[in-house]
Short mmCIF file of C-alpha atoms in Angstrom, two decimals:
data_model
loop_
_atom_site.label_atom_id
_atom_site.label_comp_id
_atom_site.label_asym_id
_atom_site.label_seq_id
_atom_site.Cartn_x
_atom_site.Cartn_y
_atom_site.Cartn_z
CA UNK A 1 -7.95 50.36 204.93
CA UNK A 2 -5.74 52.04 202.40
CA UNK A 3 -4.85 48.69 200.80
CA UNK A 4 -3.33 47.98 197.43
CA UNK A 5 -3.94 51.36 195.86
CA UNK A 6 -1.91 53.22 198.46
CA UNK A 7 1.47 52.95 200.11
CA UNK A 8 0.57 52.63 203.76
CA UNK A 9 4.05 53.50 204.89
CA UNK A 10 3.73 56.98 203.43
CA UNK A 11 0.87 57.73 205.78
CA UNK A 12 2.84 57.37 209.00
CA UNK A 13 2.98 61.19 209.11
CA UNK A 14 -0.51 61.10 210.57
CA UNK A 15 0.94 60.19 213.98
CA UNK A 16 1.53 62.45 216.92
CA UNK A 17 4.23 65.15 217.04
CA UNK A 18 7.68 63.57 217.34
CA UNK A 19 10.39 65.06 219.52
CA UNK A 20 13.65 63.70 220.85
CA UNK A 21 13.89 63.89 224.62
CA UNK A 22 16.79 64.74 226.87
CA UNK A 23 18.50 61.52 227.84
CA UNK A 24 20.69 61.14 230.87
CA UNK A 25 23.38 58.58 230.44
CA UNK A 26 24.91 57.35 233.68
CA UNK A 27 26.91 54.33 234.55
CA UNK A 28 24.97 52.90 237.47
CA UNK A 29 26.52 49.42 237.37
CA UNK A 30 29.80 50.40 239.01
CA UNK A 31 28.58 53.53 240.76
CA UNK A 32 30.91 54.55 243.61
CA UNK A 33 29.88 56.29 246.78
CA UNK A 34 30.69 59.98 246.59
CA UNK A 35 32.42 61.81 249.46
CA UNK A 36 30.75 64.89 250.97
CA UNK A 37 33.57 67.17 249.74
CA UNK A 38 35.42 66.56 246.51
CA UNK A 39 38.39 68.39 245.06
CA UNK A 40 38.01 69.07 241.33
CA UNK A 41 40.62 67.26 239.30
CA UNK A 42 41.73 67.59 235.74
CA UNK A 43 41.08 64.44 233.78
CA UNK A 44 41.31 63.50 230.13
CA UNK A 45 38.62 60.84 230.53
CA UNK A 46 35.06 61.46 229.35
CA UNK A 47 32.70 62.38 232.18
CA UNK A 48 29.84 59.92 231.72
CA UNK A 49 27.87 61.35 234.62
CA UNK A 50 26.86 64.50 232.68
CA UNK A 51 23.60 64.49 230.67
CA UNK A 52 23.89 64.38 226.88
CA UNK A 53 21.38 66.77 225.34
CA UNK A 54 20.27 65.72 221.90
CA UNK A 55 18.97 68.13 219.27
CA UNK A 56 15.18 68.54 219.22
CA UNK A 57 13.51 67.70 215.93
CA UNK A 58 9.91 68.87 215.58
CA UNK A 59 7.81 67.37 212.83
CA UNK A 60 4.62 69.25 211.97
CA UNK A 61 1.84 66.77 211.41
CA UNK A 62 -0.67 67.10 208.56
CA UNK A 63 -3.32 68.26 211.00
CA UNK A 64 -1.06 71.10 212.20
CA UNK A 65 -0.47 72.57 208.74
CA UNK A 66 -1.77 76.06 207.94
CA UNK A 67 -3.08 75.05 204.52
CA UNK A 68 -5.59 72.23 204.16
CA UNK A 69 -4.13 71.40 200.73
CA UNK A 70 -0.81 70.70 202.47
CA UNK A 71 -2.63 68.61 205.08
CA UNK A 72 -4.02 66.49 202.25
CA UNK A 73 -0.85 66.25 200.16
CA UNK A 74 1.24 65.06 203.12
CA UNK A 75 -1.05 62.02 203.24
CA UNK A 76 -1.32 61.27 199.52
CA UNK A 77 0.24 57.86 198.98
CA UNK A 78 -1.05 56.66 195.62
CA UNK A 79 1.43 55.23 193.19
CA UNK A 80 1.21 57.48 190.10
CA UNK A 81 1.92 55.42 186.99
CA UNK A 82 3.56 57.10 184.03
CA UNK A 83 1.04 56.02 181.42
CA UNK A 84 -0.61 57.84 178.54
CA UNK A 85 -3.89 58.60 180.31
CA UNK A 86 -2.35 60.01 183.47
CA UNK A 87 0.02 62.15 181.39
CA UNK A 88 -2.89 63.46 179.32
CA UNK A 89 -4.88 64.67 182.33
CA UNK A 90 -1.82 65.99 184.14
CA UNK A 91 -0.93 68.06 181.07
CA UNK A 92 -4.52 69.31 180.89
CA UNK A 93 -4.45 70.61 184.48
CA UNK A 94 -1.05 72.21 183.88
CA UNK A 95 -2.24 73.80 180.65
CA UNK A 96 -5.28 75.32 182.40
CA UNK A 97 -4.05 76.32 185.88
CA UNK A 98 -6.97 78.72 186.22
CA UNK A 99 -9.27 75.73 186.57
CA UNK A 100 -7.69 74.62 189.85
CA UNK A 101 -7.83 78.20 191.12
CA UNK A 102 -11.57 78.23 190.46
CA UNK A 103 -11.87 74.84 192.15
CA UNK A 104 -10.03 76.18 195.21
CA UNK A 105 -12.42 79.12 195.50
CA UNK A 106 -15.43 76.82 195.37
CA UNK A 107 -13.88 74.29 197.74
CA UNK A 108 -12.93 76.79 200.44
CA UNK A 109 -16.06 76.42 202.62
CA UNK A 110 -16.17 72.62 202.35
CA UNK A 111 -12.70 71.10 201.96
CA UNK A 112 -11.76 71.18 205.65
CA UNK A 113 -14.97 69.36 206.60
CA UNK A 114 -14.51 66.72 203.88
CA UNK A 115 -10.89 66.15 204.91
CA UNK A 116 -11.87 65.73 208.56
CA UNK A 117 -14.54 63.17 207.71
CA UNK A 118 -12.17 61.14 205.54
CA UNK A 119 -9.53 61.10 208.27
CA UNK A 120 -12.10 60.01 210.86
CA UNK A 121 -12.82 56.93 208.74
CA UNK A 122 -9.10 56.27 208.07
CA UNK A 123 -9.73 56.45 204.32
CA UNK A 124 -7.20 57.51 201.65
CA UNK A 125 -6.90 61.29 201.40
CA UNK A 126 -7.04 61.00 197.60
CA UNK A 127 -10.81 60.77 198.15
CA UNK A 128 -10.85 64.39 199.31
CA UNK A 129 -9.93 65.31 195.73
CA UNK A 130 -12.74 63.27 194.18
CA UNK A 131 -15.16 66.25 194.01
CA UNK A 132 -12.63 67.96 191.73
CA UNK A 133 -13.06 65.16 189.22
CA UNK A 134 -16.79 64.73 189.79
CA UNK A 135 -18.08 68.31 189.90
CA UNK A 136 -15.14 70.73 190.00
CA UNK A 137 -16.55 71.52 193.48
CA UNK A 138 -19.66 73.08 191.94
CA UNK A 139 -22.32 72.30 194.55
CA UNK A 140 -25.08 72.76 191.94
CA UNK A 141 -23.43 70.50 189.33
CA UNK A 142 -25.85 68.32 187.37
CA UNK A 143 -25.03 65.74 184.70
CA UNK A 144 -26.82 64.18 181.73
CA UNK A 145 -27.06 61.02 183.85
CA UNK A 146 -29.05 62.98 186.48
CA UNK A 147 -26.16 62.95 188.96
CA UNK A 148 -26.19 65.94 191.31
CA UNK A 149 -24.03 67.77 193.82
CA UNK A 150 -20.35 67.80 194.74
CA UNK A 151 -20.19 64.00 194.70
CA UNK A 152 -22.42 63.55 191.61
CA UNK A 153 -24.81 61.02 193.13
CA UNK A 154 -27.63 59.65 190.97
CA UNK A 155 -31.21 59.53 192.35
CA UNK A 156 -31.42 55.78 193.06
CA UNK A 157 -28.02 55.62 194.74
CA UNK A 158 -28.91 58.68 196.81
CA UNK A 159 -32.08 57.05 198.13
CA UNK A 160 -30.20 53.80 198.75
CA UNK A 161 -27.77 55.64 201.01
CA UNK A 162 -30.39 57.69 202.85
CA UNK A 163 -30.53 60.94 200.86
CA UNK A 164 -34.03 62.39 200.69
CA UNK A 165 -35.18 63.96 197.43
CA UNK A 166 -38.45 65.89 197.29
CA UNK A 167 -40.00 69.17 196.20
CA UNK A 168 -38.33 71.14 198.99
CA UNK A 169 -35.00 69.38 199.33
CA UNK A 170 -32.42 67.31 197.45
CA UNK A 171 -29.99 65.60 199.79
CA UNK A 172 -27.59 64.91 196.92
CA UNK A 173 -26.71 68.61 197.01
CA UNK A 174 -26.52 68.77 200.82
CA UNK A 175 -22.78 69.03 201.42
CA UNK A 176 -22.88 67.35 204.84
CA UNK A 177 -25.35 64.58 204.03
CA UNK A 178 -23.97 63.83 200.56
CA UNK A 179 -20.41 63.61 201.91
CA UNK A 180 -21.49 60.99 204.43
CA UNK A 181 -23.41 59.07 201.76
CA UNK A 182 -20.51 59.21 199.27
CA UNK A 183 -18.03 57.95 201.86
CA UNK A 184 -20.45 55.19 202.90
CA UNK A 185 -20.69 54.16 199.25
CA UNK A 186 -16.93 54.25 198.74
CA UNK A 187 -16.33 52.14 201.85
CA UNK A 188 -18.95 49.65 200.65
CA UNK A 189 -17.33 49.40 197.20
CA UNK A 190 -13.87 49.00 198.70
CA UNK A 191 -15.12 46.01 200.72
CA UNK A 192 -16.86 44.52 197.67
CA UNK A 193 -13.61 44.67 195.70
CA UNK A 194 -11.47 43.22 198.49
CA UNK A 195 -9.65 46.45 199.26
CA UNK A 196 -8.74 47.38 195.68
CA UNK A 197 -9.32 51.14 195.55
CA UNK A 198 -8.89 51.41 191.79
CA UNK A 199 -11.71 48.94 191.25
CA UNK A 200 -13.81 50.70 193.90
CA UNK A 201 -13.33 54.09 192.25
CA UNK A 202 -14.17 52.69 188.84
CA UNK A 203 -17.35 51.21 190.32
CA UNK A 204 -18.22 54.59 191.88
CA UNK A 205 -18.19 56.01 188.38
CA UNK A 206 -19.85 53.26 186.35
CA UNK A 207 -21.47 50.86 188.84
CA UNK A 208 -20.17 47.78 190.59
CA UNK A 209 -21.92 45.36 188.22
CA UNK A 210 -20.05 46.60 185.18
CA UNK A 211 -16.68 46.38 186.92
CA UNK A 212 -17.40 42.85 188.17
CA UNK A 213 -18.36 41.78 184.65
CA UNK A 214 -15.13 43.22 183.26
CA UNK A 215 -13.11 41.34 185.91
CA UNK A 216 -14.91 38.05 185.18
CA UNK A 217 -14.36 38.51 181.43
CA UNK A 218 -10.61 39.01 181.90
CA UNK A 219 -10.33 36.13 184.34
CA UNK A 220 -12.09 33.78 181.91
CA UNK A 221 -9.69 34.86 179.16
CA UNK A 222 -6.66 34.36 181.38
CA UNK A 223 -5.89 38.06 181.40
CA UNK A 224 -4.86 40.27 184.37
CA UNK A 225 -7.75 41.74 186.35
CA UNK A 226 -6.12 44.94 187.61
CA UNK A 227 -7.87 48.22 186.73
CA UNK A 228 -5.49 49.06 183.88
CA UNK A 229 -6.22 45.75 182.14
CA UNK A 230 -10.04 45.94 182.28
CA UNK A 231 -12.29 46.72 179.33
CA UNK A 232 -14.39 49.55 180.78
CA UNK A 233 -16.37 52.44 179.24
CA UNK A 234 -14.23 55.29 177.94
CA UNK A 235 -15.42 57.67 180.66
CA UNK A 236 -14.50 55.21 183.42
CA UNK A 237 -11.14 54.34 181.85
CA UNK A 238 -10.27 58.03 182.12
CA UNK A 239 -11.89 58.60 185.52
CA UNK A 240 -9.24 57.00 187.74
CA UNK A 241 -6.27 58.43 185.76
CA UNK A 242 -7.83 61.87 186.09
CA UNK A 243 -7.96 61.55 189.88
CA UNK A 244 -4.36 60.32 190.01
CA UNK A 245 -3.26 63.16 187.75
CA UNK A 246 -4.90 65.87 189.84
CA UNK A 247 -3.44 64.32 193.01
CA UNK A 248 0.02 64.41 191.42
CA UNK A 249 -0.34 68.04 190.31
CA UNK A 250 -1.63 69.27 193.68
CA UNK A 251 1.03 67.36 195.59
CA UNK A 252 3.87 68.66 193.39
CA UNK A 253 2.87 72.27 192.73
CA UNK A 254 6.43 73.56 193.03
CA UNK A 255 7.74 70.88 190.70
CA UNK A 256 5.19 71.75 188.04
CA UNK A 257 5.42 75.51 188.54
CA UNK A 258 1.83 76.23 189.54
CA UNK A 259 0.24 77.77 192.61
CA UNK A 260 -3.15 76.80 193.99
CA UNK A 261 -4.78 79.31 196.37
CA UNK A 262 -4.39 78.12 199.93
CA UNK A 263 -7.35 77.16 202.11
CA UNK A 264 -7.08 77.67 205.87
CA UNK A 265 -6.73 74.40 207.75
CA UNK A 266 -9.49 75.20 210.21
CA UNK A 267 -13.29 74.96 210.27
CA UNK A 268 -15.03 77.83 208.50
CA UNK A 269 -18.63 76.58 208.65
CA UNK A 270 -20.75 75.01 211.37
CA UNK A 271 -24.01 73.07 211.23
CA UNK A 272 -26.95 74.55 213.14
CA UNK A 273 -30.26 72.78 213.73
CA UNK A 274 -33.14 75.21 214.34
CA UNK A 275 -35.59 72.33 214.74
CA UNK A 276 -38.23 74.04 212.61
CA UNK A 277 -38.82 74.96 208.99
CA UNK A 278 -36.79 78.06 208.20
CA UNK A 279 -37.37 80.76 205.62
CA UNK A 280 -33.91 81.11 204.10
CA UNK A 281 -34.16 84.89 203.88
CA UNK A 282 -35.13 85.05 207.55
CA UNK A 283 -32.24 82.74 208.46
CA UNK A 284 -29.84 84.96 206.50
CA UNK A 285 -31.12 88.01 208.41
CA UNK A 286 -30.64 86.26 211.73
CA UNK A 287 -27.07 85.33 210.76
CA UNK A 288 -26.26 88.75 209.29
CA UNK A 289 -25.20 87.40 205.88
CA UNK A 290 -26.48 87.78 202.33
CA UNK A 291 -29.16 85.37 201.17
CA UNK A 292 -27.10 84.28 198.16
CA UNK A 293 -24.24 83.35 200.50
CA UNK A 294 -26.58 81.28 202.68
CA UNK A 295 -27.93 79.48 199.61
CA UNK A 296 -24.42 78.83 198.35
CA UNK A 297 -23.62 77.02 201.61
CA UNK A 298 -26.97 75.21 201.59
CA UNK A 299 -27.62 74.22 197.97
CA UNK A 300 -29.91 71.31 198.87
CA UNK A 301 -32.97 73.51 199.40
CA UNK A 302 -34.90 73.83 196.15
CA UNK A 303 -37.10 76.73 197.17
CA UNK A 304 -37.33 79.60 199.63
CA UNK A 305 -37.37 77.54 202.82
CA UNK A 306 -36.00 74.38 204.38
CA UNK A 307 -38.10 71.24 204.25
CA UNK A 308 -41.18 71.27 206.54
CA UNK A 309 -40.63 67.65 207.55
CA UNK A 310 -36.88 68.09 207.78
CA UNK A 311 -34.09 68.14 207.35
CA UNK A 312 -33.93 71.82 208.24
CA UNK A 313 -30.31 72.13 209.30
CA UNK A 314 -28.17 74.95 207.94
CA UNK A 315 -24.46 75.40 207.33
CA UNK A 316 -23.42 78.86 208.51
CA UNK A 317 -20.09 80.70 208.62
CA UNK A 318 -18.62 79.73 211.97
CA UNK A 319 -18.30 83.36 213.08
CA UNK A 320 -22.04 83.95 212.44
CA UNK A 321 -23.42 81.05 214.45
CA UNK A 322 -23.68 82.92 217.78
CA UNK A 323 -25.48 85.83 216.14
CA UNK A 324 -27.93 83.45 214.44
CA UNK A 325 -28.70 81.68 217.70
CA UNK A 326 -29.22 84.97 219.57
CA UNK A 327 -31.48 86.45 216.89
CA UNK A 328 -33.42 83.23 216.44
CA UNK A 329 -34.06 82.98 220.20
CA UNK A 330 -34.90 86.67 220.67
CA UNK A 331 -37.48 86.41 217.86
CA UNK A 332 -39.32 83.58 219.57
CA UNK A 333 -37.66 80.92 217.40
CA UNK A 334 -39.77 82.09 214.50
CA UNK A 335 -38.77 80.43 211.26
CA UNK A 336 -41.54 81.41 208.88
CA UNK A 337 -43.71 84.34 207.88
CA UNK A 338 -47.42 83.54 207.64
CA UNK A 339 -50.12 85.64 205.96
CA UNK A 340 -53.86 85.59 206.71
CA UNK A 341 -55.63 85.12 203.40
CA UNK A 342 -59.34 85.48 202.63
CA UNK A 343 -60.49 82.76 200.23
CA UNK A 344 -61.93 84.03 196.94
CA UNK A 345 -64.11 82.39 194.33
CA UNK A 346 -62.06 80.01 192.20
CA UNK A 347 -59.39 79.47 194.85
CA UNK A 348 -58.15 75.97 195.57
CA UNK A 349 -55.31 74.82 197.77
CA UNK A 350 -53.24 73.87 194.73
CA UNK A 351 -53.85 77.27 193.08
CA UNK A 352 -52.86 79.10 196.26
CA UNK A 353 -49.84 76.87 196.74
CA UNK A 354 -48.63 77.68 193.24
CA UNK A 355 -49.32 81.40 193.71
CA UNK A 356 -47.36 81.59 196.97
CA UNK A 357 -44.61 79.16 195.92
CA UNK A 358 -45.39 76.56 198.52
CA UNK A 359 -47.17 73.20 198.65
CA UNK A 360 -50.72 72.11 199.39
CA UNK A 361 -49.42 70.04 202.27
CA UNK A 362 -47.73 73.09 203.78
CA UNK A 363 -50.97 75.11 203.74
CA UNK A 364 -52.85 72.15 205.24
CA UNK A 365 -50.25 71.89 207.98
CA UNK A 366 -50.52 75.61 208.84
CA UNK A 367 -54.31 75.31 209.18
CA UNK A 368 -54.55 71.84 210.78
CA UNK A 369 -56.50 70.65 207.73
CA UNK A 370 -56.86 67.01 206.71
CA UNK A 371 -58.90 67.64 203.55
CA UNK A 372 -58.52 70.02 200.63
CA UNK A 373 -61.83 71.88 200.60
CA UNK A 374 -61.87 75.62 201.41
CA UNK A 375 -64.86 77.98 201.58
CA UNK A 376 -65.15 81.38 199.94
CA UNK A 377 -64.98 84.20 202.50
CA UNK A 378 -63.15 82.16 205.12
CA UNK A 379 -59.61 83.04 206.19
CA UNK A 380 -56.70 80.62 206.03
CA UNK A 381 -53.03 80.93 206.97
CA UNK A 382 -50.46 80.62 204.19
CA UNK A 383 -46.71 80.35 204.88
CA UNK A 384 -44.98 82.75 202.50
CA UNK A 385 -41.44 83.78 201.70
CA UNK A 386 -40.10 86.73 203.67
CA UNK A 387 -38.84 88.04 200.33
CA UNK A 388 -38.50 86.61 196.84
CA UNK A 389 -35.76 84.28 197.97
CA UNK A 390 -35.87 82.00 194.97
CA UNK A 391 -34.90 84.77 192.58
CA UNK A 392 -31.56 85.13 194.32
CA UNK A 393 -30.57 81.57 193.46
CA UNK A 394 -30.74 82.40 189.77
CA UNK A 395 -27.62 84.51 190.29
CA UNK A 396 -25.70 81.38 191.17
CA UNK A 397 -26.29 79.97 187.71
CA UNK A 398 -23.71 82.19 186.04
CA UNK A 399 -20.62 80.79 187.71
CA UNK A 400 -19.95 78.08 185.16
CA UNK A 401 -21.22 79.95 182.10
CA UNK A 402 -18.56 81.04 179.61
CA UNK A 403 -20.28 84.29 178.76
CA UNK A 404 -20.94 87.84 179.86
CA UNK A 405 -24.61 86.98 180.16
CA UNK A 406 -26.64 85.06 182.69
CA UNK A 407 -29.27 82.34 182.47
CA UNK A 408 -29.11 80.34 179.26
CA UNK A 409 -27.84 81.08 175.78
CA UNK A 410 -30.07 81.18 172.73
CA UNK A 411 -29.61 82.25 169.13
CA UNK A 412 -31.63 84.81 167.15
CA UNK A 413 -31.47 84.94 163.36
CA UNK A 414 -31.80 88.47 161.94
CA UNK A 415 -34.82 88.90 159.65
CA UNK A 416 -35.66 91.48 157.02
CA UNK A 417 -36.74 94.73 158.68
CA UNK A 418 -35.05 93.94 161.99
CA UNK A 419 -33.10 96.56 163.91
CA UNK A 420 -31.30 96.42 167.23
CA UNK A 421 -34.24 98.24 168.80
CA UNK A 422 -36.89 95.82 167.51
CA UNK A 423 -34.80 92.77 168.44
CA UNK A 424 -34.08 94.11 171.92
CA UNK A 425 -37.77 94.84 172.46
CA UNK A 426 -39.03 91.47 171.20
CA UNK A 427 -36.39 89.48 173.08
CA UNK A 428 -36.68 91.53 176.29
CA UNK A 429 -33.01 92.48 176.47
CA UNK A 430 -31.17 95.78 176.00
CA UNK A 431 -29.34 97.04 172.92
CA UNK A 432 -26.16 97.36 175.00
CA UNK A 433 -26.43 93.70 175.98
CA UNK A 434 -26.83 92.58 172.36
CA UNK A 435 -23.78 94.51 171.21
CA UNK A 436 -21.71 93.36 174.18
CA UNK A 437 -22.61 89.69 173.78
CA UNK A 438 -21.87 89.76 170.05
CA UNK A 439 -18.86 92.09 170.03
CA UNK A 440 -19.95 94.82 167.61
CA UNK A 441 -20.90 98.48 167.85
CA UNK A 442 -24.37 99.99 167.71
CA UNK A 443 -23.58 101.65 164.41
CA UNK A 444 -22.77 98.44 162.58
CA UNK A 445 -25.59 97.48 160.17
CA UNK A 446 -27.30 94.13 160.70
CA UNK A 447 -27.19 91.57 157.92
CA UNK A 448 -30.26 89.43 157.22
CA UNK A 449 -29.51 85.87 158.26
CA UNK A 450 -26.85 86.85 160.80
CA UNK A 451 -27.12 84.81 163.98
CA UNK A 452 -26.96 86.75 167.23
CA UNK A 453 -26.13 85.23 170.60
CA UNK A 454 -28.59 86.23 173.32
CA UNK A 455 -28.62 85.33 176.98
CA UNK A 456 -32.03 84.95 178.55
CA UNK A 457 -32.67 85.22 182.25
CA UNK A 458 -33.89 82.03 183.87
CA UNK A 459 -37.22 81.99 185.64
CA UNK A 460 -37.38 83.00 189.27
CA UNK A 461 -35.88 80.34 191.48
CA UNK A 462 -33.93 78.62 188.73
CA UNK A 463 -30.37 77.39 189.09
CA UNK A 464 -29.42 76.59 185.52
CA UNK A 465 -26.76 74.10 184.50
CA UNK A 466 -25.87 73.12 180.94
CA UNK A 467 -26.36 69.42 180.23
CA UNK A 468 -25.24 67.65 177.06
CA UNK A 469 -27.52 64.71 176.40
CA UNK A 470 -26.61 61.92 173.99
CA UNK A 471 -29.71 60.61 172.23
CA UNK A 472 -30.38 56.92 172.72
CA UNK A 473 -32.38 54.48 170.64
CA UNK A 474 -36.10 55.03 171.28
CA UNK A 475 -35.70 58.60 172.55
CA UNK A 476 -38.01 61.38 171.42
CA UNK A 477 -38.17 65.08 172.19
CA UNK A 478 -41.18 64.73 174.46
CA UNK A 479 -39.59 62.05 176.66
CA UNK A 480 -36.30 63.95 176.93
CA UNK A 481 -38.07 67.21 177.78
CA UNK A 482 -40.19 65.48 180.43
CA UNK A 483 -37.16 63.80 181.98
CA UNK A 484 -35.31 67.08 182.46
CA UNK A 485 -38.39 69.21 183.24
CA UNK A 486 -38.03 71.48 180.22
CA UNK A 487 -40.28 72.37 177.29
CA UNK A 488 -40.10 70.62 173.93
CA UNK A 489 -40.17 74.02 172.25
CA UNK A 490 -37.11 75.06 174.26
CA UNK A 491 -35.19 71.92 173.29
CA UNK A 492 -35.98 72.65 169.64
CA UNK A 493 -34.88 76.28 170.05
CA UNK A 494 -31.69 75.55 171.96
CA UNK A 495 -30.57 73.00 169.36
CA UNK A 496 -31.95 74.75 166.26
CA UNK A 497 -33.94 71.67 165.26
CA UNK A 498 -35.91 72.52 162.13
CA UNK A 499 -38.43 70.24 160.49
CA UNK A 500 -36.77 67.21 162.00
CA UNK A 501 -39.23 64.45 162.80
CA UNK A 502 -36.87 61.96 164.35
CA UNK A 503 -33.83 62.16 166.57
CA UNK A 504 -30.79 60.08 165.67
CA UNK A 505 -29.08 57.82 168.22
CA UNK A 506 -25.77 59.41 169.14
CA UNK A 507 -27.01 62.91 168.39
CA UNK A 508 -26.02 65.40 171.11
CA UNK A 509 -28.54 67.84 172.52
CA UNK A 510 -27.73 70.87 174.65
CA UNK A 511 -30.19 71.39 177.50
CA UNK A 512 -30.44 74.18 180.07
CA UNK A 513 -31.72 72.38 183.14
CA UNK A 514 -33.06 73.95 186.32
CA UNK A 515 -31.47 71.71 188.95
CA UNK A 516 -34.06 72.73 191.56
CA UNK A 517 -36.80 71.04 189.51
CA UNK A 518 -35.25 67.66 188.86
CA UNK A 519 -34.96 66.35 192.42
CA UNK A 520 -37.98 64.05 192.07
#
């Protein structure tokens, strides 16, 4: 159902391999009986009894290409209008070619899978490029509107399309599950808008209700109701042109003089289902890969293990699946490490759960407990991380930061009596880091009032993303901090709010949000 948005005829390349066959042309109508022995004779007439061999023409189908980008571009059929918005975004991508190179690196493990799933549903291949517009293929992307993952799905929509979100797991960041949910949503919207993909895409960005209202408003005023004629929010008005622009650039790389790193047109990851809760560090050991690489492929898990109630599937490099299965089986299908703990005075299940980075329910499950009471001196079993797995995920936070530092950026104002040594000590960073982040030598004197940029490490387990929040009427610091699971004092510090009692509608706040804490 590629409908109005796409030129269906351009997608005929998706058929089987085409070859011309050898045809034998013979005149059988007036065929004469041949004698057993014939004497060759010279004749100027054309011998129609001989086969005519035509030249073979082999057409490589999209699925047979070496590069998955080429597989996609052969099936791109959208009509690219030459309007101001499309030109603006096309020029942006051409001005910053490094962006698409970064996108290609992030997309490498996932693009083949996404392309396969779109083809299975006979959907437009332009949709395979939607994560470029939504998240730049950052699997930990998080927006001010609380949208998460490659497909930037908001909490309510995620639940509506079957994506679980709890302390352990956020299905909006699960590449497999979120892809299915996003495609389900896009198919639903396409049906709602009678096959108009531009309307469907606009609704994916801003909601179907808003697009329907814009259509009704134009219809009542006797105006056209195509996407380009609708009065939509600024972000949505630029959303569809941005997708068309990136499709045009990727399809015509040679024309525009850019090169996007190729991605092999073959599966590179495979889904495994251990059937039990898995410690991520243990799973990485079984597979023979680094923990950070496992977490990068499985960004949905908020903590050190998969969800106890499922899902507990894992994406693994395809060449590591056999090793994982062998190791998992030879170790008795063990997925977790459990310690025997003697209860001390003052212990409660919630205190122990916090100490060992797990949940009360998980401890209850390990001990077949229905209540929450525990007795001093008794032993209980506590599932624990094989190693401090959460701390590894903090390393992933640096990929979209425009700095030499990690974690989040803060500012320190030099006071009278300060020196590099005292600042480094009080801020828990090194002198070398301060000079590197601020671009001056150790010998340069500090000036009172000078503002220094410092990068602070995030807490263990954090995956930090920068969110720019636009203050709305009725907002206050406490409500904003609670919504994004941050401290009021941090919001004040990050935005250098001094003696300001009230926030102003329209004011922009910079927040450093731990995406593993905002799933519920």
